[in-house]
Amino acid sequence: LSLDMDIGSIRKEDFPLPYFSEHLSRLAEKLLHGIGVEVLRGLPTASYSLAKSATIFCGIGAHLGSARSQNASGHILGHVRDMGADPNDTNTRIYQTNAPQTFHTDSADVVGLMCLCEAKDGGDSLLVSAETIYNEMRERRPDLLEKLFDPLATDRRGEVPEGMQPFLTIPPFCWYDDKLTVFYQRQYI
């Protein structure tokens, strides 16, 4: 695994997986048009360096799509761990603290997580289907569902592009290309 290149620029052609690429092709379809989630197990990350784990993660990811930055600094990978940051600081991302995360979305079509070190306490991930929420609300409370298509002010957490406001306005639910898209982070509203 000596790809002498930036991990964010890895393409699937750079990272051949002859015994796994067919599964990843089916997985991409499943993520975008099916159930939307899959857990892969068995990668012995404890025996890998951080750089090797990052390369493998981005190499597998390249079979599912194109890497996108996670923040204004252009980081391709973000480490979800308690870095001692204050969750009440408006420049802090909640994943840098020991505070529990509420249900939220990440700004991507596909999100990957790789566990490098199991947490002593916490660290569990819960998932919910946005389409199920939409369908249930359409059936039970269509009056409230309409409100989820109205823009909300969402804090940029100190990552403010020049000339822009410290928040963006975006609706939690939106239709794009006949697909329901969701952008939601309760702690930043």
PDB file of C-alpha atoms in Angstrom:
ATOM      1  CA  LEU A   1       0.000   0.000   0.000  1.00  0.00           C
ATOM      2  CA  SER A   2       2.474   2.589  -1.086  1.00  0.00           C
ATOM      3  CA  LEU A   3       0.289   4.776  -3.225  1.00  0.00           C
ATOM      4  CA  ASP A   4       2.531   7.850  -3.008  1.00  0.00           C
ATOM      5  CA  MET A   5      -0.472  10.150  -3.472  1.00  0.00           C
ATOM      6  CA  ASP A   6      -2.883  12.243  -1.447  1.00  0.00           C
ATOM      7  CA  ILE A   7      -5.593   9.941  -0.069  1.00  0.00           C
ATOM      8  CA  GLY A   8      -8.320  12.332  -1.194  1.00  0.00           C
ATOM      9  CA  SER A   9      -7.334  11.846  -4.821  1.00  0.00           C
ATOM     10  CA  ILE A  10      -7.421   8.025  -4.796  1.00  0.00           C
ATOM     11  CA  ARG A  11      -9.619   6.641  -7.580  1.00  0.00           C
ATOM     12  CA  LYS A  12     -10.859   3.082  -7.830  1.00  0.00           C
ATOM     13  CA  GLU A  13      -8.408   2.536 -10.701  1.00  0.00           C
ATOM     14  CA  ASP A  14      -5.603   3.362  -8.232  1.00  0.00           C
ATOM     15  CA  PHE A  15      -6.912   0.891  -5.670  1.00  0.00           C
ATOM     16  CA  PRO A  16      -7.861  -2.366  -7.402  1.00  0.00           C
ATOM     17  CA  LEU A  17      -9.854  -4.818  -5.312  1.00  0.00           C
ATOM     18  CA  PRO A  18     -10.344  -7.815  -7.619  1.00  0.00           C
ATOM     19  CA  TYR A  19     -12.057  -9.997  -5.001  1.00  0.00           C
ATOM     20  CA  PHE A  20     -14.137  -7.236  -3.439  1.00  0.00           C
ATOM     21  CA  SER A  21     -14.995  -4.749  -6.193  1.00  0.00           C
ATOM     22  CA  GLU A  22     -18.090  -6.640  -7.343  1.00  0.00           C
ATOM     23  CA  HIS A  23     -19.478  -6.509  -3.812  1.00  0.00           C
ATOM     24  CA  LEU A  24     -18.683  -2.782  -3.604  1.00  0.00           C
ATOM     25  CA  SER A  25     -20.505  -2.196  -6.895  1.00  0.00           C
ATOM     26  CA  ARG A  26     -23.620  -3.864  -5.445  1.00  0.00           C
ATOM     27  CA  LEU A  27     -23.082  -1.940  -2.206  1.00  0.00           C
ATOM     28  CA  ALA A  28     -23.074   1.406  -4.041  1.00  0.00           C
ATOM     29  CA  GLU A  29     -26.461   0.521  -5.529  1.00  0.00           C
ATOM     30  CA  LYS A  30     -27.742  -0.580  -2.108  1.00  0.00           C
ATOM     31  CA  LEU A  31     -26.566   2.651  -0.463  1.00  0.00           C
ATOM     32  CA  LEU A  32     -28.044   4.991  -3.049  1.00  0.00           C
ATOM     33  CA  HIS A  33     -31.187   3.112  -4.101  1.00  0.00           C
ATOM     34  CA  GLY A  34     -31.788   0.445  -1.460  1.00  0.00           C
ATOM     35  CA  ILE A  35     -31.771   0.187   2.308  1.00  0.00           C
ATOM     36  CA  GLY A  36     -28.941   2.734   2.544  1.00  0.00           C
ATOM     37  CA  VAL A  37     -26.657   1.078   5.085  1.00  0.00           C
ATOM     38  CA  GLU A  38     -24.240  -1.812   5.454  1.00  0.00           C
ATOM     39  CA  VAL A  39     -21.736  -2.829   8.096  1.00  0.00           C
ATOM     40  CA  LEU A  40     -18.440  -4.277   6.904  1.00  0.00           C
ATOM     41  CA  ARG A  41     -16.447  -6.198   9.506  1.00  0.00           C
ATOM     42  CA  GLY A  42     -13.146  -7.987   9.765  1.00  0.00           C
ATOM     43  CA  LEU A  43     -10.532  -5.430   8.727  1.00  0.00           C
ATOM     44  CA  PRO A  44      -7.681  -5.805  11.254  1.00  0.00           C
ATOM     45  CA  THR A  45      -7.130  -2.068  11.799  1.00  0.00           C
ATOM     46  CA  ALA A  46      -5.301  -2.651  15.112  1.00  0.00           C
ATOM     47  CA  SER A  47      -2.350  -4.021  13.142  1.00  0.00           C
ATOM     48  CA  TYR A  48      -2.264  -1.097  10.688  1.00  0.00           C
ATOM     49  CA  SER A  49      -0.689   2.313  10.971  1.00  0.00           C
ATOM     50  CA  LEU A  50      -3.040   5.286  10.897  1.00  0.00           C
ATOM     51  CA  ALA A  51      -1.787   6.143   7.396  1.00  0.00           C
ATOM     52  CA  LYS A  52      -2.435   2.610   6.129  1.00  0.00           C
ATOM     53  CA  SER A  53      -5.930   2.566   7.633  1.00  0.00           C
ATOM     54  CA  ALA A  54      -6.677   5.938   6.015  1.00  0.00           C
ATOM     55  CA  THR A  55      -5.445   4.697   2.636  1.00  0.00           C
ATOM     56  CA  ILE A  56      -7.571   1.536   2.857  1.00  0.00           C
ATOM     57  CA  PHE A  57     -10.605   3.554   3.935  1.00  0.00           C
ATOM     58  CA  CYS A  58     -10.232   6.008   1.045  1.00  0.00           C
ATOM     59  CA  GLY A  59      -9.407   3.191  -1.375  1.00  0.00           C
ATOM     60  CA  ILE A  60     -12.594   1.340  -0.532  1.00  0.00           C
ATOM     61  CA  GLY A  61     -14.486   4.634  -0.602  1.00  0.00           C
ATOM     62  CA  ALA A  62     -13.206   5.334  -4.111  1.00  0.00           C
ATOM     63  CA  HIS A  63     -15.226   2.326  -5.274  1.00  0.00           C
ATOM     64  CA  LEU A  64     -18.361   3.970  -3.850  1.00  0.00           C
ATOM     65  CA  GLY A  65     -17.868   7.583  -4.950  1.00  0.00           C
ATOM     66  CA  SER A  66     -15.597  10.612  -4.799  1.00  0.00           C
ATOM     67  CA  ALA A  67     -14.103  11.913  -1.557  1.00  0.00           C
ATOM     68  CA  ARG A  68     -15.287  15.326  -0.368  1.00  0.00           C
ATOM     69  CA  SER A  69     -13.853  17.547   2.334  1.00  0.00           C
ATOM     70  CA  GLN A  70     -15.386  17.422   5.789  1.00  0.00           C
ATOM     71  CA  ASN A  71     -14.762  21.029   6.795  1.00  0.00           C
ATOM     72  CA  ALA A  72     -13.499  24.443   5.696  1.00  0.00           C
ATOM     73  CA  SER A  73      -9.907  23.239   6.114  1.00  0.00           C
ATOM     74  CA  GLY A  74     -10.451  20.690   3.343  1.00  0.00           C
ATOM     75  CA  HIS A  75      -9.935  17.602   5.513  1.00  0.00           C
ATOM     76  CA  ILE A  76     -10.967  14.413   3.760  1.00  0.00           C
ATOM     77  CA  LEU A  77     -11.070  12.436   6.993  1.00  0.00           C
ATOM     78  CA  GLY A  78     -12.373  13.584  10.345  1.00  0.00           C
ATOM     79  CA  HIS A  79     -11.589  11.738  13.553  1.00  0.00           C
ATOM     80  CA  VAL A  80     -14.597  11.260  15.791  1.00  0.00           C
ATOM     81  CA  ARG A  81     -13.094  11.330  19.259  1.00  0.00           C
ATOM     82  CA  ASP A  82     -13.054  13.360  22.441  1.00  0.00           C
ATOM     83  CA  MET A  83     -10.350  15.961  21.938  1.00  0.00           C
ATOM     84  CA  GLY A  84     -11.380  17.838  25.079  1.00  0.00           C
ATOM     85  CA  ALA A  85     -13.229  20.508  23.121  1.00  0.00           C
ATOM     86  CA  ASP A  86     -16.115  22.397  24.705  1.00  0.00           C
ATOM     87  CA  PRO A  87     -19.455  21.383  23.115  1.00  0.00           C
ATOM     88  CA  ASN A  88     -20.833  24.866  23.924  1.00  0.00           C
ATOM     89  CA  ASP A  89     -18.111  26.615  21.916  1.00  0.00           C
ATOM     90  CA  THR A  90     -19.670  27.726  18.617  1.00  0.00           C
ATOM     91  CA  ASN A  91     -16.413  26.921  16.793  1.00  0.00           C
ATOM     92  CA  THR A  92     -16.391  23.294  17.959  1.00  0.00           C
ATOM     93  CA  ARG A  93     -17.745  20.350  16.036  1.00  0.00           C
ATOM     94  CA  ILE A  94     -19.683  18.078  18.395  1.00  0.00           C
ATOM     95  CA  TYR A  95     -17.656  15.025  17.291  1.00  0.00           C
ATOM     96  CA  GLN A  96     -14.575  16.612  18.937  1.00  0.00           C
ATOM     97  CA  THR A  97     -16.197  16.459  22.383  1.00  0.00           C
ATOM     98  CA  ASN A  98     -17.444  13.873  24.844  1.00  0.00           C
ATOM     99  CA  ALA A  99     -21.002  15.158  24.442  1.00  0.00           C
ATOM    100  CA  PRO A 100     -23.505  12.730  22.933  1.00  0.00           C
ATOM    101  CA  GLN A 101     -24.415  13.409  19.334  1.00  0.00           C
ATOM    102  CA  THR A 102     -28.045  13.755  18.449  1.00  0.00           C
ATOM    103  CA  PHE A 103     -29.442  12.353  15.227  1.00  0.00           C
ATOM    104  CA  HIS A 104     -27.958  14.337  12.365  1.00  0.00           C
ATOM    105  CA  THR A 105     -26.964  14.120   8.736  1.00  0.00           C
ATOM    106  CA  ASP A 106     -23.575  14.557   7.140  1.00  0.00           C
ATOM    107  CA  SER A 107     -23.373  16.519   3.902  1.00  0.00           C
ATOM    108  CA  ALA A 108     -22.780  13.638   1.519  1.00  0.00           C
ATOM    109  CA  ASP A 109     -24.641  10.989  -0.441  1.00  0.00           C
ATOM    110  CA  VAL A 110     -22.583   8.246   1.223  1.00  0.00           C
ATOM    111  CA  VAL A 111     -20.909   8.417   4.627  1.00  0.00           C
ATOM    112  CA  GLY A 112     -18.329   5.909   5.773  1.00  0.00           C
ATOM    113  CA  LEU A 113     -17.122   5.272   9.297  1.00  0.00           C
ATOM    114  CA  MET A 114     -14.130   3.139  10.267  1.00  0.00           C
ATOM    115  CA  CYS A 115     -13.551   2.155  13.854  1.00  0.00           C
ATOM    116  CA  LEU A 116      -9.843   2.294  14.662  1.00  0.00           C
ATOM    117  CA  CYS A 117     -10.165   1.964  18.422  1.00  0.00           C
ATOM    118  CA  GLU A 118     -13.285   0.927  20.278  1.00  0.00           C
ATOM    119  CA  ALA A 119     -14.398   3.467  22.855  1.00  0.00           C
ATOM    120  CA  LYS A 120     -14.135   2.540  26.534  1.00  0.00           C
ATOM    121  CA  ASP A 121     -17.574   4.055  26.984  1.00  0.00           C
ATOM    122  CA  GLY A 122     -20.142   5.259  24.468  1.00  0.00           C
ATOM    123  CA  GLY A 123     -19.329   5.404  20.792  1.00  0.00           C
ATOM    124  CA  ASP A 124     -22.460   3.577  19.701  1.00  0.00           C
ATOM    125  CA  SER A 125     -23.982   4.658  16.401  1.00  0.00           C
ATOM    126  CA  LEU A 126     -27.712   4.725  15.813  1.00  0.00           C
ATOM    127  CA  LEU A 127     -29.311   5.128  12.409  1.00  0.00           C
ATOM    128  CA  VAL A 128     -32.751   6.269  11.370  1.00  0.00           C
ATOM    129  CA  SER A 129     -34.389   6.316   7.970  1.00  0.00           C
ATOM    130  CA  ALA A 130     -35.238   9.828   6.778  1.00  0.00           C
ATOM    131  CA  GLU A 131     -37.651   8.337   4.255  1.00  0.00           C
ATOM    132  CA  THR A 132     -39.483   6.527   7.053  1.00  0.00           C
ATOM    133  CA  ILE A 133     -39.702   9.783   9.024  1.00  0.00           C
ATOM    134  CA  TYR A 134     -41.078  11.514   5.925  1.00  0.00           C
ATOM    135  CA  ASN A 135     -43.636   8.762   5.277  1.00  0.00           C
ATOM    136  CA  GLU A 136     -44.771   8.601   8.899  1.00  0.00           C
ATOM    137  CA  MET A 137     -45.134  12.378   9.113  1.00  0.00           C
ATOM    138  CA  ARG A 138     -46.983  12.490   5.778  1.00  0.00           C
ATOM    139  CA  GLU A 139     -49.469  10.000   7.204  1.00  0.00           C
ATOM    140  CA  ARG A 140     -49.746  11.333  10.763  1.00  0.00           C
ATOM    141  CA  ARG A 141     -48.929  15.068  10.641  1.00  0.00           C
ATOM    142  CA  PRO A 142     -48.759  16.453   7.101  1.00  0.00           C
ATOM    143  CA  ASP A 143     -49.166  19.962   8.551  1.00  0.00           C
ATOM    144  CA  LEU A 144     -45.830  19.588  10.370  1.00  0.00           C
ATOM    145  CA  LEU A 145     -44.148  17.825   7.458  1.00  0.00           C
ATOM    146  CA  GLU A 146     -44.619  20.975   5.360  1.00  0.00           C
ATOM    147  CA  LYS A 147     -42.561  22.908   7.921  1.00  0.00           C
ATOM    148  CA  LEU A 148     -39.569  20.615   7.350  1.00  0.00           C
ATOM    149  CA  PHE A 149     -39.297  22.024   3.820  1.00  0.00           C
ATOM    150  CA  ASP A 150     -38.886  25.566   5.193  1.00  0.00           C
ATOM    151  CA  PRO A 151     -35.300  26.878   5.552  1.00  0.00           C
ATOM    152  CA  LEU A 152     -33.769  27.001   9.029  1.00  0.00           C
ATOM    153  CA  ALA A 153     -30.737  28.990  10.155  1.00  0.00           C
ATOM    154  CA  THR A 154     -27.914  26.517  10.803  1.00  0.00           C
ATOM    155  CA  ASP A 155     -24.676  27.572  12.510  1.00  0.00           C
ATOM    156  CA  ARG A 156     -21.490  27.142  10.464  1.00  0.00           C
ATOM    157  CA  ARG A 157     -19.480  26.401  13.646  1.00  0.00           C
ATOM    158  CA  GLY A 158     -16.891  29.073  12.956  1.00  0.00           C
ATOM    159  CA  GLU A 159     -16.234  27.875   9.392  1.00  0.00           C
ATOM    160  CA  VAL A 160     -17.518  30.987   7.672  1.00  0.00           C
ATOM    161  CA  PRO A 161     -16.508  31.649   4.057  1.00  0.00           C
ATOM    162  CA  GLU A 162     -15.370  35.200   3.400  1.00  0.00           C
ATOM    163  CA  GLY A 163     -18.286  37.572   2.922  1.00  0.00           C
ATOM    164  CA  MET A 164     -20.833  35.059   4.220  1.00  0.00           C
ATOM    165  CA  GLN A 165     -22.994  34.991   7.346  1.00  0.00           C
ATOM    166  CA  PRO A 166     -21.978  32.781  10.332  1.00  0.00           C
ATOM    167  CA  PHE A 167     -24.968  30.587   9.506  1.00  0.00           C
ATOM    168  CA  LEU A 168     -26.575  29.146   6.418  1.00  0.00           C
ATOM    169  CA  THR A 169     -30.276  28.811   5.745  1.00  0.00           C
ATOM    170  CA  ILE A 170     -31.317  25.423   4.499  1.00  0.00           C
ATOM    171  CA  PRO A 171     -34.449  23.310   4.841  1.00  0.00           C
ATOM    172  CA  PRO A 172     -34.145  20.007   6.695  1.00  0.00           C
ATOM    173  CA  PHE A 173     -36.013  18.256   3.847  1.00  0.00           C
ATOM    174  CA  CYS A 174     -35.677  19.014   0.152  1.00  0.00           C
ATOM    175  CA  TRP A 175     -36.421  17.244  -3.124  1.00  0.00           C
ATOM    176  CA  TYR A 176     -33.489  16.947  -5.524  1.00  0.00           C
ATOM    177  CA  ASP A 177     -33.567  14.891  -8.703  1.00  0.00           C
ATOM    178  CA  ASP A 178     -36.741  13.163  -7.448  1.00  0.00           C
ATOM    179  CA  LYS A 179     -34.982  12.070  -4.249  1.00  0.00           C
ATOM    180  CA  LEU A 180     -35.617  13.213  -0.707  1.00  0.00           C
ATOM    181  CA  THR A 181     -32.496  14.885   0.677  1.00  0.00           C
ATOM    182  CA  VAL A 182     -31.964  15.749   4.318  1.00  0.00           C
ATOM    183  CA  PHE A 183     -29.709  18.279   6.070  1.00  0.00           C
ATOM    184  CA  TYR A 184     -30.160  18.289   9.823  1.00  0.00           C
ATOM    185  CA  GLN A 185     -28.031  18.909  12.922  1.00  0.00           C
ATOM    186  CA  ARG A 186     -30.244  19.860  15.871  1.00  0.00           C
ATOM    187  CA  GLN A 187     -27.381  21.215  17.985  1.00  0.00           C
ATOM    188  CA  TYR A 188     -26.486  23.777  15.306  1.00  0.00           C
ATOM    189  CA  ILE A 189     -29.978  25.209  14.726  1.00  0.00           C
TER     190      ILE A 189
END
